[in-house]
Amino acid sequence: MRAIKALGVRERQPLPWQVVRLSGPPSPSNPQTLDPLARPPAAATTMPVMPSDATPPARAPRLALIHTGGTIASRPSPDGRGLTPQTPPALPGLEEVQVTEAQPFSLPSPHMTPAHMGQLAALIRELAPTHDGVVVTHGTDTLEETAFALHLMLDVKVPVVLTGSMRHAEEISWDGPANLLDAAHVALHPHSPGRGPLVVIGGDIFDARTVTKIHTTAVDAFGGYPGPIGRIDREGHTPRLHYFAMPEPRATYHPAHLQARVEILYAYAGWTGEGYAEAAARADGLVIAALGTGNLPAELLPLIQGTAKPVVIATRTHAGPVLPVYGYAGGGATLVEAGAIPASFLNAHKARLLLLILLGQGLTREQIQTVFERDEF
Ligand SMILES: NC(=O)C[C@H](N)C(=O)O
């Protein structure tokens, strides 16, 4: 296994941000195009990784497999203290695929930081030009955050697919090998480029913008509104892949650093602002997981009015946008009037990553507001 060292984060680009428009379904020879009229394919596609009537490729497909830890690499630790990442999983049953493995670090995903995400993005940029697809194994707890950070920072042409497992290698229902094989098939499938980083778990294919972990123990632990954009199943040994949707065009960013301090506050009935002043003083920006369409108790309104740093309003509700509709003190309309930025439909932890990346790129509060307003993510 090849270990690749930390590569650092890319230099800041002259443009503040770049909107990459992707057309679908792209062809293998032209996997990503700048097509402003790009729309989802009219019908779902069904084909094995290598269609039976396809001309065999001149060379074996090349897959980069990056291990980062998580339950998919975990076993009970010999000291009896519980599960820890130990051995990266082997990729089963993909003959005639040339696999390059890398393990930049091996972490339980609660130990992942934005710096690790930057390191991973740099490694993928290095490997992408010489591979046809990239698979990243990852713990499931923060998998959606890493997927979204890659979605925001990567503009590589080949598919990048993240997967993990909910059960470890010594459990009877270990889901690691099947998820890994599915992820590899998706990464090498000719219809996968141009959809941004994807998450494959339990046969469902999600886009990084909307996927979220919805269950602490179930094998089908991932969901999110409006749901999967595709599905992979197997007929015997033949993979059958269906895409239902093409994600909307996304923006990519090239932050100079990932060290901005962005904190999340979680709203509840009866919150009078405990913790707000301290967080606002030490952080570069705040995200609040607010109530419903983005409302807060009245006591929060003057606190937000008095904050010059960006304050993004997400929702603790599991689906739907943040909208400035209510005009009572603390209602969404009054928070926006006070300068708060609605997070659109991003959950609080994804809104935090976007804010952190935009701050790292040196965007002003007004520019940040524009990015959120226009859904440029
Ligand atoms: N299923 C998992 O991977 C959970 C684990 N705690 C992790 O995120 O590393």
PDB file of C-alpha atoms in Angstrom, residues 169-370:
ATOM      1  CA  ALA A 169     -15.415  -6.939   9.883  1.00  0.00           C
ATOM      2  CA  GLU A 170     -16.106  -9.400  12.684  1.00  0.00           C
ATOM      3  CA  GLU A 171     -19.873  -8.961  12.690  1.00  0.00           C
ATOM      4  CA  ILE A 172     -22.077 -11.442  10.897  1.00  0.00           C
ATOM      5  CA  SER A 173     -23.755  -8.667   8.919  1.00  0.00           C
ATOM      6  CA  TRP A 174     -20.569  -6.842   7.822  1.00  0.00           C
ATOM      7  CA  ASP A 175     -21.642  -4.516   5.028  1.00  0.00           C
ATOM      8  CA  GLY A 176     -18.134  -3.329   4.156  1.00  0.00           C
ATOM      9  CA  PRO A 177     -17.256  -5.576   1.171  1.00  0.00           C
ATOM     10  CA  ALA A 178     -20.573  -5.055  -0.662  1.00  0.00           C
ATOM     11  CA  ASN A 179     -20.470  -1.290  -0.152  1.00  0.00           C
ATOM     12  CA  LEU A 180     -16.865  -1.160  -1.334  1.00  0.00           C
ATOM     13  CA  LEU A 181     -17.600  -3.241  -4.430  1.00  0.00           C
ATOM     14  CA  ASP A 182     -20.668  -1.089  -5.209  1.00  0.00           C
ATOM     15  CA  ALA A 183     -18.610   2.077  -4.792  1.00  0.00           C
ATOM     16  CA  ALA A 184     -15.936   0.756  -7.159  1.00  0.00           C
ATOM     17  CA  HIS A 185     -18.541  -0.146  -9.800  1.00  0.00           C
ATOM     18  CA  VAL A 186     -20.111   3.294  -9.499  1.00  0.00           C
ATOM     19  CA  ALA A 187     -16.714   5.034  -9.698  1.00  0.00           C
ATOM     20  CA  LEU A 188     -15.827   3.190 -12.916  1.00  0.00           C
ATOM     21  CA  HIS A 189     -19.234   3.392 -14.576  1.00  0.00           C
ATOM     22  CA  PRO A 190     -19.302   5.471 -17.780  1.00  0.00           C
ATOM     23  CA  HIS A 191     -22.421   7.360 -16.619  1.00  0.00           C
ATOM     24  CA  SER A 192     -20.946   8.471 -13.299  1.00  0.00           C
ATOM     25  CA  PRO A 193     -18.668  11.380 -14.331  1.00  0.00           C
ATOM     26  CA  GLY A 194     -20.108  14.854 -14.086  1.00  0.00           C
ATOM     27  CA  ARG A 195     -22.258  14.268 -11.013  1.00  0.00           C
ATOM     28  CA  GLY A 196     -19.838  15.565  -8.374  1.00  0.00           C
ATOM     29  CA  PRO A 197     -18.677  13.441  -5.440  1.00  0.00           C
ATOM     30  CA  LEU A 198     -21.137  10.632  -4.690  1.00  0.00           C
ATOM     31  CA  VAL A 199     -21.924   8.551  -1.614  1.00  0.00           C
ATOM     32  CA  VAL A 200     -22.782   4.864  -2.084  1.00  0.00           C
ATOM     33  CA  ILE A 201     -24.218   2.931   0.858  1.00  0.00           C
ATOM     34  CA  GLY A 202     -26.583  -0.063   0.813  1.00  0.00           C
ATOM     35  CA  GLY A 203     -26.933   0.169  -2.987  1.00  0.00           C
ATOM     36  CA  ASP A 204     -28.251   3.733  -2.878  1.00  0.00           C
ATOM     37  CA  ILE A 205     -26.286   6.453  -4.675  1.00  0.00           C
ATOM     38  CA  PHE A 206     -26.527   9.937  -3.176  1.00  0.00           C
ATOM     39  CA  ASP A 207     -25.131  13.277  -4.199  1.00  0.00           C
ATOM     40  CA  ALA A 208     -22.894  14.973  -1.666  1.00  0.00           C
ATOM     41  CA  ARG A 209     -25.063  18.090  -1.366  1.00  0.00           C
ATOM     42  CA  THR A 210     -28.164  16.371  -0.007  1.00  0.00           C
ATOM     43  CA  VAL A 211     -26.977  13.143   1.617  1.00  0.00           C
ATOM     44  CA  THR A 212     -27.168  12.816   5.387  1.00  0.00           C
ATOM     45  CA  LYS A 213     -26.845  10.074   7.982  1.00  0.00           C
ATOM     46  CA  ILE A 214     -30.331   9.230   9.255  1.00  0.00           C
ATOM     47  CA  HIS A 215     -29.815   6.223  11.516  1.00  0.00           C
ATOM     48  CA  THR A 216     -27.218   5.398  14.159  1.00  0.00           C
ATOM     49  CA  THR A 217     -27.145   1.616  13.650  1.00  0.00           C
ATOM     50  CA  ALA A 218     -29.174   0.494  10.608  1.00  0.00           C
ATOM     51  CA  VAL A 219     -27.282  -0.719   7.556  1.00  0.00           C
ATOM     52  CA  ASP A 220     -29.358   1.626   5.389  1.00  0.00           C
ATOM     53  CA  ALA A 221     -28.102   4.534   7.452  1.00  0.00           C
ATOM     54  CA  PHE A 222     -28.144   7.246   4.779  1.00  0.00           C
ATOM     55  CA  GLY A 223     -30.934   9.297   3.311  1.00  0.00           C
ATOM     56  CA  GLY A 224     -31.718  12.969   2.957  1.00  0.00           C
ATOM     57  CA  TYR A 225     -34.229  15.039   1.049  1.00  0.00           C
ATOM     58  CA  PRO A 226     -35.115  14.368  -1.763  1.00  0.00           C
ATOM     59  CA  GLY A 227     -33.295  11.021  -1.664  1.00  0.00           C
ATOM     60  CA  PRO A 228     -30.940   8.939  -3.786  1.00  0.00           C
ATOM     61  CA  ILE A 229     -30.041   9.990  -7.320  1.00  0.00           C
ATOM     62  CA  GLY A 230     -29.332   6.413  -8.352  1.00  0.00           C
ATOM     63  CA  ARG A 231     -29.228   2.790  -7.362  1.00  0.00           C
ATOM     64  CA  ILE A 232     -26.776  -0.056  -7.869  1.00  0.00           C
ATOM     65  CA  ASP A 233     -27.836  -3.687  -7.623  1.00  0.00           C
ATOM     66  CA  ARG A 234     -26.348  -6.925  -8.832  1.00  0.00           C
ATOM     67  CA  GLU A 235     -27.874  -9.528 -11.136  1.00  0.00           C
ATOM     68  CA  GLY A 236     -25.676 -12.484 -10.291  1.00  0.00           C
ATOM     69  CA  HIS A 237     -22.234 -10.931 -10.535  1.00  0.00           C
ATOM     70  CA  THR A 238     -23.314  -8.287 -13.041  1.00  0.00           C
ATOM     71  CA  PRO A 239     -23.823  -4.845 -11.553  1.00  0.00           C
ATOM     72  CA  ARG A 240     -26.956  -2.983 -12.652  1.00  0.00           C
ATOM     73  CA  LEU A 241     -26.732   0.739 -12.228  1.00  0.00           C
ATOM     74  CA  HIS A 242     -29.627   3.178 -12.597  1.00  0.00           C
ATOM     75  CA  TYR A 243     -29.320   6.937 -12.361  1.00  0.00           C
ATOM     76  CA  PHE A 244     -32.554   8.847 -11.740  1.00  0.00           C
ATOM     77  CA  ALA A 245     -31.234  12.409 -11.677  1.00  0.00           C
ATOM     78  CA  MET A 246     -28.354  14.694 -12.496  1.00  0.00           C
ATOM     79  CA  PRO A 247     -27.409  17.006  -9.622  1.00  0.00           C
ATOM     80  CA  GLU A 248     -27.778  20.726 -10.328  1.00  0.00           C
ATOM     81  CA  PRO A 249     -24.681  22.681 -11.424  1.00  0.00           C
ATOM     82  CA  ARG A 250     -22.360  23.266  -8.506  1.00  0.00           C
ATOM     83  CA  ALA A 251     -19.724  25.813  -7.620  1.00  0.00           C
ATOM     84  CA  THR A 252     -16.163  24.905  -6.673  1.00  0.00           C
ATOM     85  CA  TYR A 253     -13.920  26.930  -4.396  1.00  0.00           C
ATOM     86  CA  HIS A 254     -10.192  27.068  -3.799  1.00  0.00           C
ATOM     87  CA  PRO A 255      -9.692  28.329  -0.249  1.00  0.00           C
ATOM     88  CA  ALA A 256      -6.239  29.501   0.782  1.00  0.00           C
ATOM     89  CA  HIS A 257      -6.769  27.792   4.145  1.00  0.00           C
ATOM     90  CA  LEU A 258      -9.352  25.786   6.079  1.00  0.00           C
ATOM     91  CA  GLN A 259      -8.671  27.310   9.460  1.00  0.00           C
ATOM     92  CA  ALA A 260     -11.587  29.702   9.853  1.00  0.00           C
ATOM     93  CA  ARG A 261     -13.397  29.084  13.126  1.00  0.00           C
ATOM     94  CA  VAL A 262     -17.088  28.500  12.490  1.00  0.00           C
ATOM     95  CA  GLU A 263     -19.242  27.312  15.365  1.00  0.00           C
ATOM     96  CA  ILE A 264     -22.728  25.791  15.385  1.00  0.00           C
ATOM     97  CA  LEU A 265     -25.359  26.699  17.961  1.00  0.00           C
ATOM     98  CA  TYR A 266     -28.448  24.506  18.324  1.00  0.00           C
ATOM     99  CA  ALA A 267     -31.774  26.231  19.045  1.00  0.00           C
ATOM    100  CA  TYR A 268     -34.427  24.926  21.424  1.00  0.00           C
ATOM    101  CA  ALA A 269     -37.655  26.060  23.063  1.00  0.00           C
ATOM    102  CA  GLY A 270     -36.731  28.430  25.860  1.00  0.00           C
ATOM    103  CA  TRP A 271     -33.245  29.349  24.532  1.00  0.00           C
ATOM    104  CA  THR A 272     -32.461  32.870  25.659  1.00  0.00           C
ATOM    105  CA  GLY A 273     -29.088  33.035  23.922  1.00  0.00           C
ATOM    106  CA  GLU A 274     -26.906  31.036  26.338  1.00  0.00           C
ATOM    107  CA  GLY A 275     -23.500  30.513  24.728  1.00  0.00           C
ATOM    108  CA  TYR A 276     -24.137  32.956  21.864  1.00  0.00           C
ATOM    109  CA  ALA A 277     -21.969  35.878  23.018  1.00  0.00           C
ATOM    110  CA  GLU A 278     -18.978  33.635  23.789  1.00  0.00           C
ATOM    111  CA  ALA A 279     -19.248  31.842  20.449  1.00  0.00           C
ATOM    112  CA  ALA A 280     -19.668  35.114  18.530  1.00  0.00           C
ATOM    113  CA  ALA A 281     -16.595  36.577  20.248  1.00  0.00           C
ATOM    114  CA  ARG A 282     -14.214  33.710  19.489  1.00  0.00           C
ATOM    115  CA  ALA A 283     -15.497  32.487  16.088  1.00  0.00           C
ATOM    116  CA  ASP A 284     -15.091  33.964  12.589  1.00  0.00           C
ATOM    117  CA  GLY A 285     -18.669  33.023  11.788  1.00  0.00           C
ATOM    118  CA  LEU A 286     -21.666  31.268  13.302  1.00  0.00           C
ATOM    119  CA  VAL A 287     -24.243  28.796  12.077  1.00  0.00           C
ATOM    120  CA  ILE A 288     -27.446  28.358  14.041  1.00  0.00           C
ATOM    121  CA  ALA A 289     -29.519  25.194  13.697  1.00  0.00           C
ATOM    122  CA  ALA A 290     -32.733  27.180  14.117  1.00  0.00           C
ATOM    123  CA  LEU A 291     -36.370  26.128  14.357  1.00  0.00           C
ATOM    124  CA  GLY A 292     -38.681  25.292  11.447  1.00  0.00           C
ATOM    125  CA  THR A 293     -38.170  27.629   8.500  1.00  0.00           C
ATOM    126  CA  GLY A 294     -35.396  29.424  10.404  1.00  0.00           C
ATOM    127  CA  ASN A 295     -36.934  31.045  13.448  1.00  0.00           C
ATOM    128  CA  LEU A 296     -35.534  31.716  16.922  1.00  0.00           C
ATOM    129  CA  PRO A 297     -36.743  32.853  20.331  1.00  0.00           C
ATOM    130  CA  ALA A 298     -37.094  36.646  20.561  1.00  0.00           C
ATOM    131  CA  GLU A 299     -34.014  37.014  22.793  1.00  0.00           C
ATOM    132  CA  LEU A 300     -31.763  36.022  19.895  1.00  0.00           C
ATOM    133  CA  LEU A 301     -32.803  38.924  17.672  1.00  0.00           C
ATOM    134  CA  PRO A 302     -30.796  41.700  19.423  1.00  0.00           C
ATOM    135  CA  LEU A 303     -27.797  39.371  19.705  1.00  0.00           C
ATOM    136  CA  ILE A 304     -27.806  38.755  15.953  1.00  0.00           C
ATOM    137  CA  GLN A 305     -28.417  42.464  15.272  1.00  0.00           C
ATOM    138  CA  GLY A 306     -25.232  43.185  17.234  1.00  0.00           C
ATOM    139  CA  THR A 307     -23.035  40.671  15.366  1.00  0.00           C
ATOM    140  CA  ALA A 308     -20.949  41.907  12.434  1.00  0.00           C
ATOM    141  CA  LYS A 309     -19.515  38.468  11.633  1.00  0.00           C
ATOM    142  CA  PRO A 310     -21.531  36.238   9.294  1.00  0.00           C
ATOM    143  CA  VAL A 311     -24.374  34.413  11.045  1.00  0.00           C
ATOM    144  CA  VAL A 312     -25.943  31.678   8.921  1.00  0.00           C
ATOM    145  CA  ILE A 313     -29.395  30.371   9.805  1.00  0.00           C
ATOM    146  CA  ALA A 314     -29.927  26.679   9.055  1.00  0.00           C
ATOM    147  CA  THR A 315     -32.715  24.534  10.461  1.00  0.00           C
ATOM    148  CA  ARG A 316     -32.742  21.663  12.926  1.00  0.00           C
ATOM    149  CA  THR A 317     -35.740  20.283  10.966  1.00  0.00           C
ATOM    150  CA  HIS A 318     -34.609  17.397   8.778  1.00  0.00           C
ATOM    151  CA  ALA A 319     -35.811  18.639   5.398  1.00  0.00           C
ATOM    152  CA  GLY A 320     -36.841  21.809   3.639  1.00  0.00           C
ATOM    153  CA  PRO A 321     -35.440  25.281   3.063  1.00  0.00           C
ATOM    154  CA  VAL A 322     -34.901  28.187   5.431  1.00  0.00           C
ATOM    155  CA  LEU A 323     -37.239  31.004   4.406  1.00  0.00           C
ATOM    156  CA  PRO A 324     -37.716  34.485   5.916  1.00  0.00           C
ATOM    157  CA  VAL A 325     -41.493  34.265   6.337  1.00  0.00           C
ATOM    158  CA  TYR A 326     -42.283  35.072   9.983  1.00  0.00           C
ATOM    159  CA  GLY A 327     -42.296  38.675  11.214  1.00  0.00           C
ATOM    160  CA  TYR A 328     -42.539  38.177  15.001  1.00  0.00           C
ATOM    161  CA  ALA A 329     -39.393  39.003  17.016  1.00  0.00           C
ATOM    162  CA  GLY A 330     -36.945  36.198  16.175  1.00  0.00           C
ATOM    163  CA  GLY A 331     -39.006  35.081  13.157  1.00  0.00           C
ATOM    164  CA  GLY A 332     -36.985  34.371  10.016  1.00  0.00           C
ATOM    165  CA  ALA A 333     -37.930  37.683   8.352  1.00  0.00           C
ATOM    166  CA  THR A 334     -36.604  39.661  11.352  1.00  0.00           C
ATOM    167  CA  LEU A 335     -33.376  37.627  11.458  1.00  0.00           C
ATOM    168  CA  VAL A 336     -32.687  38.335   7.779  1.00  0.00           C
ATOM    169  CA  GLU A 337     -33.514  42.004   8.384  1.00  0.00           C
ATOM    170  CA  ALA A 338     -30.909  41.853  11.191  1.00  0.00           C
ATOM    171  CA  GLY A 339     -28.289  40.603   8.721  1.00  0.00           C
ATOM    172  CA  ALA A 340     -28.496  36.818   9.154  1.00  0.00           C
ATOM    173  CA  ILE A 341     -27.934  34.638   6.069  1.00  0.00           C
ATOM    174  CA  PRO A 342     -30.423  31.808   5.335  1.00  0.00           C
ATOM    175  CA  ALA A 343     -28.686  28.488   4.616  1.00  0.00           C
ATOM    176  CA  SER A 344     -31.148  27.476   1.883  1.00  0.00           C
ATOM    177  CA  PHE A 345     -31.622  23.718   2.328  1.00  0.00           C
ATOM    178  CA  LEU A 346     -28.161  22.917   3.719  1.00  0.00           C
ATOM    179  CA  ASN A 347     -28.100  21.314   7.136  1.00  0.00           C
ATOM    180  CA  ALA A 348     -26.137  23.145   9.828  1.00  0.00           C
ATOM    181  CA  HIS A 349     -22.955  21.092   9.513  1.00  0.00           C
ATOM    182  CA  LYS A 350     -22.838  21.468   5.725  1.00  0.00           C
ATOM    183  CA  ALA A 351     -23.611  25.196   6.011  1.00  0.00           C
ATOM    184  CA  ARG A 352     -20.696  25.396   8.463  1.00  0.00           C
ATOM    185  CA  LEU A 353     -18.300  23.821   5.943  1.00  0.00           C
ATOM    186  CA  LEU A 354     -19.455  26.148   3.179  1.00  0.00           C
ATOM    187  CA  LEU A 355     -18.989  29.188   5.431  1.00  0.00           C
ATOM    188  CA  LEU A 356     -15.571  27.937   6.554  1.00  0.00           C
ATOM    189  CA  ILE A 357     -14.464  27.436   2.936  1.00  0.00           C
ATOM    190  CA  LEU A 358     -15.788  30.849   1.833  1.00  0.00           C
ATOM    191  CA  LEU A 359     -14.034  32.550   4.748  1.00  0.00           C
ATOM    192  CA  GLY A 360     -10.869  30.634   3.826  1.00  0.00           C
ATOM    193  CA  GLN A 361     -11.162  32.024   0.326  1.00  0.00           C
ATOM    194  CA  GLY A 362     -11.321  35.552   1.718  1.00  0.00           C
ATOM    195  CA  LEU A 363     -14.912  36.340   0.710  1.00  0.00           C
ATOM    196  CA  THR A 364     -16.646  39.283   2.378  1.00  0.00           C
ATOM    197  CA  ARG A 365     -19.905  38.936   4.328  1.00  0.00           C
ATOM    198  CA  GLU A 366     -21.806  40.296   1.288  1.00  0.00           C
ATOM    199  CA  GLN A 367     -20.140  37.829  -1.091  1.00  0.00           C
ATOM    200  CA  ILE A 368     -20.890  35.002   1.335  1.00  0.00           C
ATOM    201  CA  GLN A 369     -24.519  36.081   1.444  1.00  0.00           C
ATOM    202  CA  THR A 370     -24.638  35.994  -2.364  1.00  0.00           C
TER     203      THR A 370
END
